[in-house]
Coordinates of C-alpha atoms in Angstrom, one line a residue:
Chain A
M18 CA 138.5 77.5 97.2
T19 CA 136.4 80.1 95.4
D20 CA 133.6 79.4 97.8
A21 CA 135.7 80.3 100.7
D22 CA 136.7 83.6 99.0
Q23 CA 133.1 84.4 98.3
A24 CA 132.1 83.6 101.9
T25 CA 134.4 86.4 103.1
A26 CA 132.7 88.9 100.8
P27 CA 132.2 91.9 103.0
L28 CA 128.9 92.7 104.5
K29 CA 128.6 95.8 106.6
P30 CA 125.2 96.2 108.3
T31 CA 124.2 99.8 108.2
K32 CA 124.6 101.5 111.6
L33 CA 121.4 102.1 113.5
N34 CA 120.3 105.7 114.1
T35 CA 119.8 105.0 117.8
P36 CA 121.7 102.7 120.2
V37 CA 118.5 100.8 120.9
A38 CA 117.4 98.6 117.9
V39 CA 114.0 97.5 119.2
E40 CA 112.2 98.5 122.3
M41 CA 108.9 96.9 123.3
T42 CA 107.1 98.3 126.4
G43 CA 104.0 96.8 127.8
V44 CA 102.9 95.2 124.5
N45 CA 99.7 93.3 124.5
K46 CA 97.9 91.6 121.7
W47 CA 94.7 89.6 121.4
Y48 CA 93.4 87.2 118.7
G49 CA 89.7 87.7 119.4
D50 CA 89.4 86.6 123.1
F51 CA 92.7 84.9 123.1
H52 CA 95.4 87.0 124.9
V53 CA 98.6 86.1 122.8
L54 CA 101.1 88.6 124.1
R55 CA 100.9 89.8 127.7
D56 CA 102.9 92.8 128.8
I57 CA 105.9 92.2 126.7
D58 CA 108.9 94.3 127.7
L59 CA 112.0 93.7 125.6
K60 CA 114.9 96.0 124.8
V61 CA 117.3 94.9 122.1
M62 CA 120.5 96.9 121.7
G63 CA 122.1 97.5 118.3
G64 CA 124.3 94.5 117.3
E65 CA 122.7 92.2 119.9
R66 CA 121.7 88.7 118.9
I67 CA 118.6 87.5 120.7
V68 CA 117.3 83.9 120.4
I69 CA 113.7 83.5 121.4
C70 CA 112.5 80.0 122.3
G71 CA 109.5 78.4 124.0
P72 CA 106.8 75.8 123.3
S73 CA 104.6 76.2 120.3
G74 CA 101.7 78.7 120.8
S75 CA 103.7 80.6 123.3
G76 CA 103.6 83.8 121.2
K77 CA 107.2 84.0 120.1
S78 CA 106.5 84.2 116.4
T79 CA 103.7 86.7 117.0
M80 CA 106.1 88.8 119.0
I81 CA 108.7 89.2 116.3
R82 CA 106.0 89.7 113.7
C83 CA 104.8 92.7 115.6
I84 CA 108.2 94.3 115.0
N85 CA 107.6 94.8 111.3
R86 CA 103.8 95.1 111.6
L87 CA 102.8 91.8 110.1
E88 CA 100.8 91.6 113.3
E89 CA 99.2 94.6 114.9
H90 CA 99.5 95.1 118.7
Q91 CA 96.6 96.5 120.7
S92 CA 98.4 98.2 123.5
G93 CA 101.9 99.2 124.5
R94 CA 104.7 100.8 122.5
I95 CA 107.0 99.3 120.0
V96 CA 109.9 101.5 118.9
V97 CA 112.2 100.3 116.1
D98 CA 115.4 102.3 115.7
G99 CA 113.7 105.4 117.1
V100 CA 110.5 105.1 115.0
E101 CA 107.4 104.2 116.9
L102 CA 105.0 101.8 115.2
T103 CA 101.6 103.3 114.9
N104 CA 98.8 103.1 112.3
D105 CA 100.8 105.6 110.2
L106 CA 101.5 103.7 107.0
K107 CA 104.5 105.9 106.3
K108 CA 106.1 104.8 109.5
I109 CA 105.3 101.2 108.8
D110 CA 106.8 101.4 105.3
E111 CA 109.9 103.1 106.8
I112 CA 110.4 100.3 109.4
R113 CA 109.8 97.5 106.8
R114 CA 112.5 99.0 104.6
E115 CA 115.0 98.7 107.5
V116 CA 113.9 95.4 109.0
G117 CA 114.6 92.2 107.0
M118 CA 112.6 89.0 107.7
V119 CA 113.1 85.3 107.0
F120 CA 110.2 83.0 107.4
Q121 CA 109.8 79.3 108.3
H122 CA 108.3 78.5 104.9
F123 CA 110.7 80.9 103.0
N124 CA 107.8 82.8 101.3
L125 CA 109.8 83.2 98.1
F126 CA 107.9 84.3 95.1
P127 CA 107.5 81.2 93.0
H128 CA 106.7 83.0 89.7
L129 CA 110.0 84.9 89.8
T130 CA 113.6 83.7 89.4
V131 CA 115.9 83.7 92.3
L132 CA 117.6 86.8 91.0
Q133 CA 114.2 88.5 90.4
N134 CA 113.2 87.6 94.0
C135 CA 116.2 89.5 95.2
T136 CA 116.0 92.5 92.9
L137 CA 112.3 93.1 93.2
A138 CA 112.3 95.2 96.3
L139 CA 115.5 97.1 95.3
I140 CA 113.8 98.1 92.0
W141 CA 110.3 98.9 93.4
V142 CA 111.0 100.1 96.9
R143 CA 114.6 101.5 96.7
K144 CA 114.0 102.7 93.1
M145 CA 117.3 101.3 92.0
P146 CA 118.1 100.8 88.3
K147 CA 117.8 97.2 87.2
K148 CA 121.5 96.7 86.4
A149 CA 122.6 98.0 89.8
A150 CA 120.0 96.0 91.6
E151 CA 121.2 92.8 89.9
E152 CA 124.8 93.5 91.0
V153 CA 123.7 93.9 94.6
A154 CA 121.6 90.8 94.4
L155 CA 124.4 88.7 92.9
H156 CA 126.7 90.0 95.6
Y157 CA 124.4 88.7 98.3
L158 CA 123.7 85.4 96.5
Q159 CA 127.4 84.9 96.5
R160 CA 127.5 85.6 100.2
V161 CA 124.9 82.8 100.8
K162 CA 127.0 80.7 98.3
I163 CA 124.4 80.1 95.5
P164 CA 125.2 82.7 92.8
E165 CA 125.0 79.8 90.2
Q166 CA 121.2 79.3 91.0
A167 CA 120.3 82.9 90.1
A168 CA 118.4 82.1 86.9
K169 CA 116.4 79.2 88.5
Y170 CA 113.0 79.4 90.0
P171 CA 112.6 78.8 93.7
G172 CA 110.7 75.5 93.1
Q173 CA 113.7 74.1 91.5
L174 CA 115.9 74.5 94.6
S175 CA 116.2 72.4 97.7
G176 CA 114.7 73.7 101.0
G177 CA 118.1 74.8 102.3
Q178 CA 118.9 76.7 99.1
Q179 CA 115.5 78.3 99.2
Q180 CA 116.0 79.5 102.7
R181 CA 119.4 80.9 101.8
V182 CA 117.8 82.8 98.9
A183 CA 115.3 84.2 101.3
I184 CA 118.1 85.4 103.5
A185 CA 119.8 87.0 100.5
R186 CA 116.5 88.6 99.5
A187 CA 116.2 90.2 102.9
L188 CA 119.9 91.2 103.0
C189 CA 119.6 93.0 99.6
M190 CA 117.6 95.7 101.2
N191 CA 120.6 96.3 103.5
P192 CA 118.5 96.0 106.7
K193 CA 119.7 97.2 110.1
I194 CA 117.8 94.5 111.9
M195 CA 117.0 90.9 110.8
L196 CA 114.1 88.8 112.1
F197 CA 114.2 85.1 111.7
D198 CA 110.9 83.2 112.3
E199 CA 111.9 79.5 112.8
P200 CA 114.2 79.6 109.8
T201 CA 115.2 75.9 110.0
S202 CA 112.0 74.2 111.2
A203 CA 110.7 73.3 107.7
L204 CA 114.0 72.0 106.5
D205 CA 115.3 68.4 106.0
P206 CA 117.9 67.6 108.6
E207 CA 120.7 67.6 106.1
M208 CA 119.9 71.2 105.1
V209 CA 119.8 72.8 108.5
K210 CA 123.5 73.3 108.8
E211 CA 124.0 75.3 105.6
V212 CA 121.3 77.8 106.8
L213 CA 122.7 78.0 110.3
D214 CA 126.2 78.6 108.9
T215 CA 124.9 81.5 106.9
M216 CA 123.2 83.0 110.0
V217 CA 126.4 82.6 112.0
G218 CA 128.3 84.5 109.3
L219 CA 125.7 87.2 109.5
A220 CA 126.1 87.4 113.3
E221 CA 129.8 87.7 113.0
D222 CA 129.4 90.8 110.9
G223 CA 127.5 92.5 113.7
M224 CA 124.0 92.3 112.4
T225 CA 121.3 92.9 115.0
M226 CA 119.2 89.7 115.0
L227 CA 116.1 88.4 116.6
V228 CA 115.8 84.6 116.0
V229 CA 112.9 82.4 116.9
T230 CA 114.4 78.9 116.8
H231 CA 114.7 75.6 118.6
E232 CA 118.3 75.1 117.5
M233 CA 119.9 75.3 120.9
G234 CA 123.4 74.7 119.5
F235 CA 123.0 77.8 117.4
A236 CA 121.7 79.7 120.5
R237 CA 124.7 78.7 122.6
E238 CA 127.1 79.7 119.8
V239 CA 125.6 82.9 118.6
A240 CA 123.2 84.5 121.0
N241 CA 124.0 87.3 123.5
R242 CA 120.8 86.6 125.2
I243 CA 118.1 83.9 125.2
V244 CA 114.5 84.8 125.8
F245 CA 112.2 82.0 127.0
M246 CA 108.5 82.6 126.4
D247 CA 105.4 80.7 127.5
D248 CA 101.7 81.6 127.5
G249 CA 102.3 84.9 125.7
Q250 CA 104.8 86.2 128.4
I251 CA 108.5 86.4 128.8
I252 CA 109.3 83.8 131.5
E253 CA 113.1 84.2 131.6
A254 CA 115.9 85.9 129.8
N255 CA 119.6 85.4 130.3
A256 CA 123.0 85.0 128.7
P257 CA 123.2 81.6 127.1
E258 CA 125.7 80.0 129.5
E259 CA 123.7 81.0 132.5
F260 CA 120.4 80.2 130.8
F261 CA 121.5 76.6 130.0
A262 CA 123.5 76.0 133.2
H263 CA 121.2 77.6 135.8
P264 CA 117.7 78.1 134.6
Q265 CA 115.7 79.8 137.4
H266 CA 112.0 79.4 136.6
E267 CA 110.4 76.0 136.9
R268 CA 108.8 76.3 133.4
T269 CA 112.3 76.9 131.9
K270 CA 113.7 73.9 133.6
L271 CA 110.9 71.7 132.4
F272 CA 111.3 73.1 128.8
L273 CA 115.1 72.5 128.8
S274 CA 114.7 69.0 130.2
Q275 CA 112.3 68.2 127.4
I276 CA 114.5 69.5 124.5
L277 CA 118.0 68.8 125.8
R278 CA 118.4 65.0 126.0
Chain B
M4 CA 120.8 40.9 92.9
T5 CA 119.6 37.4 92.9
M6 CA 116.8 36.1 95.0
A7 CA 119.1 34.3 97.3
E8 CA 121.2 37.4 98.0
G9 CA 118.1 39.4 98.6
D10 CA 116.9 36.9 101.2
L11 CA 120.3 36.9 102.8
A12 CA 120.1 40.7 103.1
V13 CA 116.9 40.4 105.0
T14 CA 117.8 37.5 107.2
K15 CA 121.4 38.3 107.9
L16 CA 121.9 41.3 110.2
H17 CA 125.1 42.5 108.5
F18 CA 124.7 43.7 104.9
V19 CA 126.9 46.0 102.8
R20 CA 126.2 46.7 99.2
E21 CA 129.2 46.1 97.1
R22 CA 127.9 47.2 93.6
A23 CA 125.4 49.9 93.0
I24 CA 122.3 48.8 90.9
E25 CA 122.3 50.5 87.5
A26 CA 119.1 52.1 86.2
K27 CA 117.5 49.8 83.5
P28 CA 115.0 50.8 80.8
P29 CA 111.3 50.0 81.6
P30 CA 109.7 46.8 80.0
P31 CA 108.5 47.4 76.4
A32 CA 104.8 47.2 77.3
M33 CA 105.2 50.4 79.2
T34 CA 106.5 52.5 76.4
G35 CA 105.7 53.5 72.8
A36 CA 102.3 53.5 71.0
L37 CA 101.4 50.2 72.5
G38 CA 102.2 51.3 76.0
W39 CA 100.1 54.5 75.4
V40 CA 97.1 52.5 74.2
R41 CA 97.3 50.1 77.1
E42 CA 97.7 52.9 79.6
N43 CA 95.0 55.2 78.3
L44 CA 92.4 53.2 76.4
L45 CA 92.4 49.7 77.8
S46 CA 93.6 49.9 81.4
T47 CA 90.5 48.7 83.2
P48 CA 87.2 46.9 82.1
L49 CA 85.3 50.2 82.4
N50 CA 87.9 52.0 80.3
I51 CA 87.7 49.3 77.6
A52 CA 83.9 49.6 77.6
L53 CA 84.1 53.4 77.3
T54 CA 86.7 53.1 74.5
V55 CA 84.4 50.7 72.5
F56 CA 81.4 52.9 73.1
I57 CA 83.1 56.1 71.9
V58 CA 84.6 54.4 68.8
L59 CA 81.0 53.2 67.9
L60 CA 79.6 56.7 68.5
L61 CA 82.3 58.3 66.3
L62 CA 81.6 55.6 63.6
W63 CA 78.0 56.6 63.6
L64 CA 78.4 60.4 63.9
I65 CA 81.3 61.2 61.6
P66 CA 79.9 59.6 58.4
A67 CA 76.5 61.4 59.0
L68 CA 78.3 64.7 59.4
V69 CA 80.5 64.2 56.4
N70 CA 77.5 63.2 54.3
F71 CA 75.5 66.2 55.3
L72 CA 78.2 68.8 55.1
A73 CA 80.1 67.5 52.0
V74 CA 78.9 64.4 50.1
D75 CA 75.2 65.2 49.8
A76 CA 75.7 69.0 50.0
V77 CA 74.6 71.3 47.2
W78 CA 77.5 73.6 46.2
S79 CA 75.9 75.9 43.6
G80 CA 72.5 77.2 42.6
A81 CA 70.5 80.3 42.2
D82 CA 67.5 79.7 44.5
R83 CA 65.6 77.1 46.5
D84 CA 65.1 74.7 43.6
A85 CA 68.8 73.8 43.8
C86 CA 68.3 72.4 47.3
R87 CA 65.0 70.6 46.9
K88 CA 64.8 66.8 46.9
L89 CA 61.7 66.9 44.7
V90 CA 63.5 68.9 42.0
Q91 CA 66.9 67.3 42.2
H92 CA 65.8 63.7 42.8
R93 CA 68.6 62.9 45.3
E94 CA 69.5 63.1 49.0
I95 CA 70.1 66.8 49.8
G96 CA 72.6 67.8 52.5
A97 CA 73.7 71.3 53.3
C98 CA 72.5 74.0 51.0
W99 CA 75.7 76.1 50.5
P100 CA 74.5 78.4 47.8
F101 CA 72.1 79.9 50.3
V102 CA 75.1 80.6 52.5
W103 CA 77.2 82.1 49.7
E104 CA 74.4 84.5 48.8
R105 CA 73.7 85.6 52.3
L106 CA 77.3 85.6 53.5
P107 CA 77.7 89.5 53.3
Y108 CA 74.6 89.9 55.3
F109 CA 75.9 87.4 57.9
V110 CA 79.1 89.4 58.2
Y111 CA 78.0 93.0 57.9
G112 CA 74.3 93.0 58.7
S113 CA 72.6 96.0 57.0
Y114 CA 75.8 98.1 57.0
P115 CA 75.6 100.2 53.8
I116 CA 77.3 98.3 51.0
P117 CA 79.6 101.2 49.8
Q118 CA 80.8 101.6 53.4
R119 CA 81.6 98.0 54.1
W120 CA 85.3 98.4 53.4
R121 CA 85.4 100.2 56.8
V122 CA 84.3 97.0 58.5
D123 CA 87.0 95.1 56.7
V124 CA 89.6 97.6 57.8
F125 CA 88.3 97.2 61.4
F126 CA 88.5 93.4 61.2
A127 CA 92.1 93.6 59.9
M128 CA 93.1 96.1 62.6
L129 CA 91.6 93.9 65.3
A130 CA 93.3 90.8 63.9
V131 CA 96.7 92.7 64.0
G132 CA 96.0 93.8 67.6
V133 CA 95.0 90.3 68.7
V134 CA 98.0 88.6 67.1
W135 CA 100.4 91.3 68.5
L136 CA 99.1 90.8 72.0
L137 CA 98.6 87.0 72.1
W138 CA 101.8 86.0 70.2
L139 CA 104.2 86.1 73.1
E140 CA 107.4 86.3 71.0
A141 CA 106.0 89.3 68.9
P142 CA 108.3 92.3 68.8
R143 CA 107.5 95.4 70.9
R144 CA 104.5 94.0 72.8
D145 CA 104.4 97.1 74.9
L146 CA 103.6 99.1 71.7
G147 CA 101.1 96.3 70.9
A148 CA 99.3 96.9 74.2
G149 CA 99.1 100.6 73.5
Y150 CA 97.8 99.9 70.1
F151 CA 95.2 97.4 71.3
F152 CA 93.9 99.4 74.3
V153 CA 94.2 103.0 73.0
V154 CA 94.6 103.2 69.2
L155 CA 92.2 100.4 68.3
P156 CA 89.1 101.5 70.3
V157 CA 89.4 105.1 69.0
A158 CA 90.1 103.9 65.4
S159 CA 87.2 101.4 65.6
F160 CA 84.8 104.0 66.8
V161 CA 85.8 106.4 64.0
L162 CA 85.8 103.7 61.4
L163 CA 82.6 102.0 62.3
H164 CA 80.4 104.8 63.6
G165 CA 81.8 107.4 61.2
F166 CA 83.4 110.8 61.5
P167 CA 81.9 113.2 58.9
A168 CA 84.8 115.7 59.3
I169 CA 87.2 113.3 57.6
G170 CA 84.7 112.1 55.1
L171 CA 83.3 109.0 56.8
P172 CA 79.5 109.4 56.9
V173 CA 77.9 108.3 60.1
V174 CA 76.4 104.7 60.0
D175 CA 73.7 104.3 62.7
T176 CA 74.3 101.3 64.9
V177 CA 70.8 100.1 64.0
L178 CA 72.3 99.1 60.6
W179 CA 75.2 97.1 62.2
G180 CA 74.8 93.4 62.2
G181 CA 76.1 89.9 61.9
V182 CA 79.7 88.9 62.7
L183 CA 80.5 92.6 63.1
V184 CA 78.1 93.0 66.1
T185 CA 79.1 89.7 67.6
I186 CA 82.8 90.6 67.5
V187 CA 82.2 94.2 68.8
V188 CA 80.1 93.0 71.7
A189 CA 82.3 90.1 72.6
S190 CA 85.6 92.2 72.4
V191 CA 84.2 95.0 74.5
G192 CA 83.0 92.5 77.0
I193 CA 86.2 90.6 77.1
V194 CA 88.5 93.6 77.2
C195 CA 86.5 95.5 79.9
S196 CA 85.5 92.6 82.1
L197 CA 89.0 91.5 83.3
P198 CA 90.2 94.9 84.6
L199 CA 86.8 95.7 86.1
G200 CA 86.6 92.2 87.6
I201 CA 90.0 92.5 89.1
L202 CA 89.1 95.8 90.8
L203 CA 85.8 94.3 92.1
A204 CA 87.6 91.2 93.4
L205 CA 90.2 93.3 95.2
G206 CA 87.4 95.5 96.5
R207 CA 85.5 92.5 97.8
R208 CA 88.6 91.4 99.7
S209 CA 89.4 94.9 100.9
A210 CA 89.6 95.7 104.6
M211 CA 87.9 99.1 103.9
P212 CA 84.3 98.6 104.7
T213 CA 82.8 101.0 102.1
V214 CA 84.8 99.6 99.2
N215 CA 84.0 96.1 100.4
L216 CA 80.3 96.7 100.8
L217 CA 79.9 98.4 97.4
S218 CA 81.8 95.7 95.6
T219 CA 79.9 92.9 97.3
M220 CA 76.6 94.6 96.6
F221 CA 77.4 95.1 92.9
I222 CA 78.6 91.6 92.4
E223 CA 75.7 90.0 94.3
F224 CA 73.1 92.2 92.6
V225 CA 74.4 91.5 89.1
R226 CA 74.9 87.8 89.7
G227 CA 71.3 87.7 91.1
V228 CA 69.7 88.8 87.8
P229 CA 69.7 87.0 84.4
L230 CA 71.6 88.7 81.5
I231 CA 68.4 89.1 79.6
T232 CA 67.0 91.2 82.5
V233 CA 70.1 93.4 82.4
L234 CA 69.8 93.8 78.6
F235 CA 66.1 94.6 78.9
M236 CA 66.7 97.2 81.6
A237 CA 69.5 98.7 79.6
S238 CA 67.2 99.0 76.6
V239 CA 63.9 99.9 78.2
M240 CA 64.8 101.9 81.3
P241 CA 66.9 104.9 80.1
P242 CA 64.1 106.2 77.7
L243 CA 61.9 106.5 80.7
F244 CA 64.3 108.9 82.4
V245 CA 66.2 110.7 79.6
P246 CA 64.7 112.9 76.9
E247 CA 64.8 111.2 73.5
Q248 CA 67.6 113.3 72.0
Y249 CA 70.0 112.6 74.9
E250 CA 69.2 108.9 75.0
P251 CA 72.4 106.8 74.6
D252 CA 72.8 104.6 71.6
K253 CA 71.0 101.2 71.9
L254 CA 74.1 99.2 71.1
L255 CA 76.2 101.2 73.5
R256 CA 73.7 100.5 76.3
A257 CA 73.8 96.8 75.5
L258 CA 77.6 96.9 75.5
I259 CA 77.7 98.6 78.9
G260 CA 75.2 96.1 80.3
I261 CA 77.2 93.1 79.0
A262 CA 80.5 94.5 80.2
L263 CA 79.2 95.1 83.7
F264 CA 77.5 91.7 83.8
A265 CA 80.7 89.9 82.7
S266 CA 82.8 91.8 85.2
A267 CA 80.7 90.6 88.1
Y268 CA 81.3 87.0 87.1
M269 CA 85.0 87.8 86.4
A270 CA 85.3 89.3 89.9
E271 CA 84.3 86.0 91.5
V272 CA 86.7 84.1 89.3
V273 CA 89.6 86.4 90.2
R274 CA 88.6 86.2 93.9
A275 CA 88.9 82.5 93.8
G276 CA 92.4 82.9 92.5
L277 CA 93.3 85.5 95.2
Q278 CA 92.1 83.2 97.9
A279 CA 94.3 80.4 96.6
I280 CA 97.5 82.5 97.1
P281 CA 99.0 81.5 100.5
K282 CA 99.2 84.2 103.2
G283 CA 103.0 83.8 103.2
Q284 CA 103.1 85.5 99.8
Y285 CA 101.4 88.6 101.1
E286 CA 103.7 88.5 104.2
G287 CA 106.8 88.0 102.1
A288 CA 105.9 91.0 99.9
M289 CA 105.0 93.2 102.9
A290 CA 108.2 92.2 104.7
V291 CA 110.4 93.4 101.8
G292 CA 108.6 96.7 101.9
L293 CA 106.2 96.6 98.9
K294 CA 103.1 98.8 99.1
Y295 CA 99.6 97.4 98.6
W296 CA 99.3 98.1 94.9
Q297 CA 102.9 96.9 94.2
M298 CA 102.3 93.7 96.2
M299 CA 99.1 93.1 94.2
R300 CA 100.5 93.9 90.8
L301 CA 103.9 92.2 91.2
I302 CA 103.3 89.3 93.5
V303 CA 99.7 88.4 94.1
L304 CA 97.8 89.0 90.8
P305 CA 100.4 87.4 88.5
Q306 CA 100.1 84.2 90.5
A307 CA 96.3 84.4 91.0
L308 CA 95.6 85.1 87.4
T309 CA 97.9 82.3 86.3
I310 CA 96.0 79.7 88.3
T311 CA 92.6 81.1 87.2
I312 CA 93.4 81.1 83.5
P313 CA 91.1 78.1 82.9
N314 CA 88.2 79.8 84.7
I315 CA 88.9 83.2 83.1
V316 CA 88.8 81.6 79.6
N317 CA 85.7 79.7 80.7
T318 CA 84.0 83.0 81.5
Y319 CA 85.2 84.4 78.2
I320 CA 83.7 81.5 76.3
G321 CA 80.4 81.9 78.1
L322 CA 80.4 85.6 77.4
F323 CA 81.2 85.1 73.7
K324 CA 78.1 82.8 73.4
D325 CA 76.0 85.0 75.6
T326 CA 76.4 87.9 73.1
T327 CA 73.7 86.2 71.1
L328 CA 71.2 87.4 73.7
V329 CA 71.5 90.9 72.4
F330 CA 68.9 89.9 69.7
I331 CA 66.3 90.2 72.4
V332 CA 66.7 94.0 72.4
G333 CA 66.6 94.2 68.6
I334 CA 70.3 94.1 67.9
F335 CA 71.2 91.9 64.9
D336 CA 74.1 89.7 65.9
L337 CA 75.3 86.8 63.8
L338 CA 72.7 84.3 65.0
R339 CA 69.9 86.9 64.5
T340 CA 71.0 87.5 60.9
I341 CA 70.9 83.8 60.3
E342 CA 67.5 83.6 61.9
V343 CA 66.2 86.3 59.5
A344 CA 67.9 84.8 56.4
R345 CA 66.7 81.3 56.9
I346 CA 63.0 82.2 56.7
D347 CA 63.5 84.0 53.4
P348 CA 61.0 82.4 50.9
K349 CA 63.6 82.5 48.2
W350 CA 65.6 79.8 49.9
A351 CA 62.7 78.0 51.7
T352 CA 63.8 74.3 51.8
P353 CA 63.8 71.7 54.5
V354 CA 67.6 72.0 54.8
T355 CA 67.9 75.8 54.9
S356 CA 67.6 76.2 58.6
T357 CA 70.0 73.3 59.4
T358 CA 72.5 74.8 57.0
G359 CA 72.2 78.2 58.6
Y360 CA 72.6 76.8 62.1
A361 CA 75.6 74.7 60.9
V362 CA 77.3 77.9 59.9
A363 CA 76.6 79.5 63.3
A364 CA 77.8 76.4 65.0
M365 CA 81.1 76.4 63.1
F366 CA 81.6 80.1 63.7
Y367 CA 81.2 79.7 67.5
L368 CA 83.1 76.5 67.6
V369 CA 86.1 78.0 65.8
F370 CA 86.3 81.0 68.1
C371 CA 85.6 79.2 71.4
Y372 CA 87.8 76.3 70.6
G373 CA 90.5 78.7 69.6
M374 CA 90.3 80.5 73.0
S375 CA 90.4 77.2 74.8
R376 CA 93.5 76.0 72.9
Y377 CA 95.3 79.3 73.4
A378 CA 94.6 79.1 77.1
R379 CA 95.9 75.6 77.3
A380 CA 99.1 76.7 75.6
M381 CA 99.5 79.6 78.0
E382 CA 99.0 77.3 81.0
A383 CA 101.6 74.9 79.7
R384 CA 104.0 77.8 79.1
L385 CA 103.5 79.4 82.5
A386 CA 103.7 76.0 84.3
T387 CA 107.3 75.5 83.0
G388 CA 108.5 78.5 84.8
D389 CA 106.5 77.8 87.9
K390 CA 107.4 74.5 89.4
R391 CA 106.6 74.6 93.0

């Protein structure tokens, strides 16, 4: 009963400054000789939910990691909410403050408690007093339905709980855009649903989301648009119904026939 | 479940468990003292052989030690005659009166006798600082850190070196010696090497080419030469370049040499820890918006230093024992004072040297083993909060 009440705790993603959340134009990236991203053009509007799928090594993770500069692109433009990503560290910091990220392997800080994981950035980046930061953190831990684990260390939680903490940690910064890099790929099958449910809730609140995932059920239910990538390029992008019902490109058809059995 | 039921479960296609199996205690041979002995001492033939060998070794070693240090030892006397077999007509163990008489020299060196209270005050202040910092439940440890890293160095300098304006005559470092010098050299090395080592390690992993190159060159150069060479250079080179009156103090030069030497080794220890931290930790920290120094201080270093505690303490223990090498540039550390005292004709007996070295061994054993035990306790404590 209380769980249901907590689930409806309000979350209002902050409005973006510009209508376009992320705009990538002609983005190229190489790892040494290897051309990972080839002429990527992608425009994500505020409030849009994009699911990115494709075979492993197709560059989908690399693409979303370019958006908060965990990876550097070599040519082309990436503009995040009106701020262009360059080598300017101030711009990078500004963008990282506005963009939350959830990783495949959670990347929680094992030497800090769940609560400290969530308050760390509020205290050191947002310069919030400790008490206020803890209130915010507890609010979001409630939202992902694990306030009772606040005093534990990440290593004492299950994978699904850890991933929900990671989501709460990102939400604490009140991001305008959320990036998800295969958030359920490292989870036991029984844990996938609790994480996906949290993400669905987030989508319902109007968060702008870019999600790399193989969960096609989630894509069908939540996405505005599905982007299919292979060999570092965007092969096909379409609304989910069309994408699943009438894939155009041969590679897309092959991919879908492999994963939808 | 009986055997028959178990067989049925395998052979019959349909099986539904009707009652859950309760957890039962393990068999008695696995628990208690007997279980521990079986598990740890007698588990394999090799293990049994080793146990027997070690028991025999201890049976041979312990009585010999106890005999030398206590049973046959001489406890009082005025000069060498008290410790001579020919005079006493009995087996002679350790010659403790020699140690009693020379103990002040072992502790203070040639520090002027009327001024030795200053050294005692220094030891007391150092002990307070060490306990305040190392005892994790101590009150106001932030004040303790300030005391240890700011008040203590200044106070120690004023006390030990002297400050004529407040009535403490200057005591030249040439007169310092014994435990005092060993403790001063070791503490300066220990306190300076960790922060310097961390900076060097970060520098060596830095993406900035200049910082990277300078750190790497320093580390590789220092590791490429023996400590004795560093000490020799510190002691012999400056006089060639600097006029005599501006020449830095001999002990100070040795201190700087040792601190820099230790920090190069510490840098490699810390670097190993940094490399063990998964890339995801850096990415997680960057993604929430932490800047480089925040990321290092809050996320990376706490984890890297925790996993390298055994190696850091290993380096500290090595450093503590390496301080004995300062004798080579004419500084009288504990071992050197024992060396000088043991050839004093007043106490010339066959057991004098052994007794002196036994004292040195006990001193170093107590300090090194203490460091080792404290580190183990820290590891255990940190491990409880850090189950991955």
